[in-house]
Amino acid sequence: MRIWRFTCFSLLFGVFLLSVPELTGSAELKIAVEFGTTIRINTSAGKTPQCKVCIRPNTQQLCQSSVVLRSDTLLDFSCSQPENVFTVQIIRDNVIYNIEPKEHKALQKFNRTFIWNLKPPATKSLHLNFSRTGLRQIQPTDSCPDVYMLAVENVSIGRFCQNGTIRQVDVRNAGKLSLEVSGGRALDKKFIGVSLGRLINSLANFHVVLPEKSSTQDFFAPNAFPENAETMWYFTVPQTYYTDVHILSYTVPTCLQPENIPTMKYTWQGKEPLVKLMNVSQPSVEPGNFNLSIKNCKMSGPQPPSQGLMVHFQITAIKRSKGQCEGDLPEKQVLQIHVKKKDPKSACVLKLDSVRMDTITIASGNHFVLNSFDCNKDEVELTVSQTIECKEWRDCASTSFPLTFNYEQQCIPGVLKTIIWLLHGPQNSAVELQSPAGDLRYCPPEDKCNSIILLNVSHVNPGITLGQFCPKGTIQKIQIRESKIAITASVTSFNDRNLATKPVLTYSFTQDISEHYIFTVAPKMDNPTVLATPAWPSGMKASSTVSWIVNLEPQFKSNLKFRNVSQPKCKEVHTNIAVQTIRSQTTLYSTKKDEKMKDLLVPESFYLNMTNCKSPTGAFRAMMEITLQNGTSKLLGIILSIVGVVLVIVTAVGIWFVLRKKKRNKAPPVSVYNPGEHAFLPGLHGIPKAQEEEEDPHTYVYIDETLIYSHLLKDDAEKEEYKEATTDESDAPLSAPALPVRNAENLVTKSNALLDNELCGYVQGQSTTSGSPKTSEEEGNYETRLCV
């Protein structure tokens, strides 16, 4: 137990001795002092003065809390570790030559401050060259192992660390440069060049050389900035690097003359100075070397330190790729080109006439210089606005003009996304639009265009949208009773500017039309045609009218379906929807009441008219769908049915002929006679009987097919010859009677074309009656003319 108590006591006593080493023991130092140098040893702030420093010039010792040494001296300290109590200042006066810091090894354990008092001649200034060390400015509260401090006329210019971009500082009048080195750290003996130069007006000038890499440097205005004082910064910027200036924080005093409020003044070689207030954007992406000055005003009275002039700003240097476009837009085209960054946070930078902007507008008649930095083509969008005006009818009446955009300034970066044409026609005129590349298709906002270009037609004032349209549709023409309209072509998926040189639409100015809007439509068989009232899905304007002229081919009819109709409540005359055929002028549908619309089957081309009421409560809107049907489909079915029946009959007759031929080959031949000269079709109707078959039966056993000819007897001479050849046989007992005239008329057509296609000839044979065969005198040879 006693051993443990003794051990604890020893430890506590040791800790006590370590905590107050300066109060016990002693130390002796021999200090060498150079000529022109003064060494001050002072008690550190906050330390107890119980430790003394003693000087023994002779035999008598003088002890005190601080000493000033100007020559070699032997010092005694009343404590063993005086470096924990005292600080050392090594001062050199009237410095106008180069500075070579020298170490005092006896004082190396102390916190040391090397001070060089600067005092140039009255007509000169001092240039302090820090090329070997390089300085970077820090805030007054920041620190680093070796801190340089610069003061001019008792004004702190700033605190600096080594290895920075400040290469030189110019000071006027008396100044002080100091270097703080922490105890135990060896002095970095870096050379500081000092030279005399011309007198400067500013309090101090800083020369900054920015490195050839992306960097950001902080700078601060002098603390407690005097009235009317000025500080200058000279920045050297590497080639292909561009600088941005950002003010991070600032305060400005209350000036005696408010117009003299402190500003940031920038100067580039060959340019006029640029002055910026503290509360606005500072220059950015500027190439080349430049100067920056800050000047305080004459203050209205004493200002507290927190309300004096203070500026903390940054200089950022970035290596960038640059593109430049300079030119003029033709004034006669009345063009405006808007160049816009798609993403404001991207590294792309746009500048118009040295002013950085995210959106730049270039107008006709103005000279422009557009610079772009680190901008990919897809990062920038172009919107072109062109005004086309025609005031006199003689200049534009009933003439179609193409809507194109001739992109002459090829150096402007970006992808062309939107073209806006503003058409201004003569007073009381209408605008007619057509597509030279094919008809247009109405595209509701909820649908996709599936094309590289989308057209939006609207009124200029008050900006009412007519609708959106795509290529390859069924709308042949759009007529608008308005002399000022806007056409916007939005390019959805392309980056070829040459497309804008091709006509997107053609326009013409015509006399006033009866309706507010007229659409000429030619539906197609492949896809339904969708139509909608202007401004869909919004309602039509009050008292406005719209008509669709729907043209159909003669063989088609259409099914008109009302997909979505919304009719408002009206105070007086109600809305009207009417459907009327064009050729027969038949009204198929007309309503002025709020009733459910029914689908219509329209047999021909028709008008579809709609009128909104004067004071609607709600929106009047409608969406329709037109589907074509082939009107000849039923007739074609009938024709095909008849053809099928005829084919069946012909086949049956052919089979019957084959069977009859086989049967006749077994019986004696018989001739057929037709004295009435009427053609008949044996295969279809058979041979007419003169009496009942059981009284005079006939069997036809032979037909000479070699006597069949391929044409008709067309002239009267041939007919007479035929009659003479058959006169002697007219009394034959087995001759067939003539066919009825109506049968002959049905079988023989009057058309020469059909006559040429008939098969005609003569049939020869022999006939016998049932029973015993007749004598040769009783037998007769007969022949007749057959036509099929």
XYZ file of N, CA and C in Angstrom, residues 559-565 577-579 589 596-600 608-610 622-625:
69
model
N -67.948 6.839 -93.375
C -68.604 6.708 -92.082
C -68.085 7.825 -91.190
N -68.937 8.765 -90.823
C -68.565 9.918 -89.996
C -68.924 9.605 -88.548
N -67.892 9.539 -87.711
C -68.087 9.202 -86.304
C -67.689 10.389 -85.439
N -68.552 10.790 -84.515
C -68.258 11.866 -83.571
C -67.692 11.234 -82.299
N -66.366 11.338 -82.149
C -65.707 10.671 -81.029
C -65.879 11.422 -79.720
N -65.809 12.736 -79.765
C -65.852 13.525 -78.529
C -66.458 14.883 -78.855
N -67.635 15.154 -78.330
C -68.323 16.423 -78.582
C -68.720 17.025 -77.244
N -74.274 22.130 -85.532
C -73.452 21.145 -86.244
C -74.283 20.634 -87.406
N -73.765 20.721 -88.608
C -74.528 20.335 -89.795
C -73.649 19.543 -90.739
N -74.296 18.544 -91.398
C -73.637 17.727 -92.410
C -74.488 17.792 -93.669
N -77.642 15.897 -91.552
C -77.729 16.080 -90.103
C -77.626 17.573 -89.798
N -77.052 13.934 -78.089
C -75.968 13.009 -78.354
C -75.815 12.826 -79.861
N -74.580 12.931 -80.330
C -74.309 12.804 -81.755
C -74.261 11.330 -82.145
N -74.796 11.042 -83.333
C -74.819 9.694 -83.848
C -73.918 9.597 -85.075
N -73.398 8.408 -85.301
C -72.571 8.190 -86.477
C -73.417 8.295 -87.747
N -72.794 8.783 -88.811
C -73.494 8.969 -90.081
C -72.766 8.218 -91.183
N -69.000 19.589 -93.561
C -69.227 19.480 -92.122
C -69.007 20.871 -91.534
N -70.086 21.479 -91.052
C -70.037 22.856 -90.559
C -70.349 22.890 -89.065
N -69.625 23.758 -88.342
C -69.870 23.950 -86.916
C -69.801 25.428 -86.586
N -65.157 19.542 -80.572
C -65.590 18.278 -81.158
C -64.406 17.620 -81.844
N -64.377 16.300 -81.751
C -63.377 15.501 -82.466
C -64.113 14.443 -83.279
N -63.783 14.357 -84.548
C -64.456 13.446 -85.461
C -63.450 12.469 -86.076
N -64.015 11.371 -86.637
C -63.206 10.377 -87.333
C -63.954 9.946 -88.589
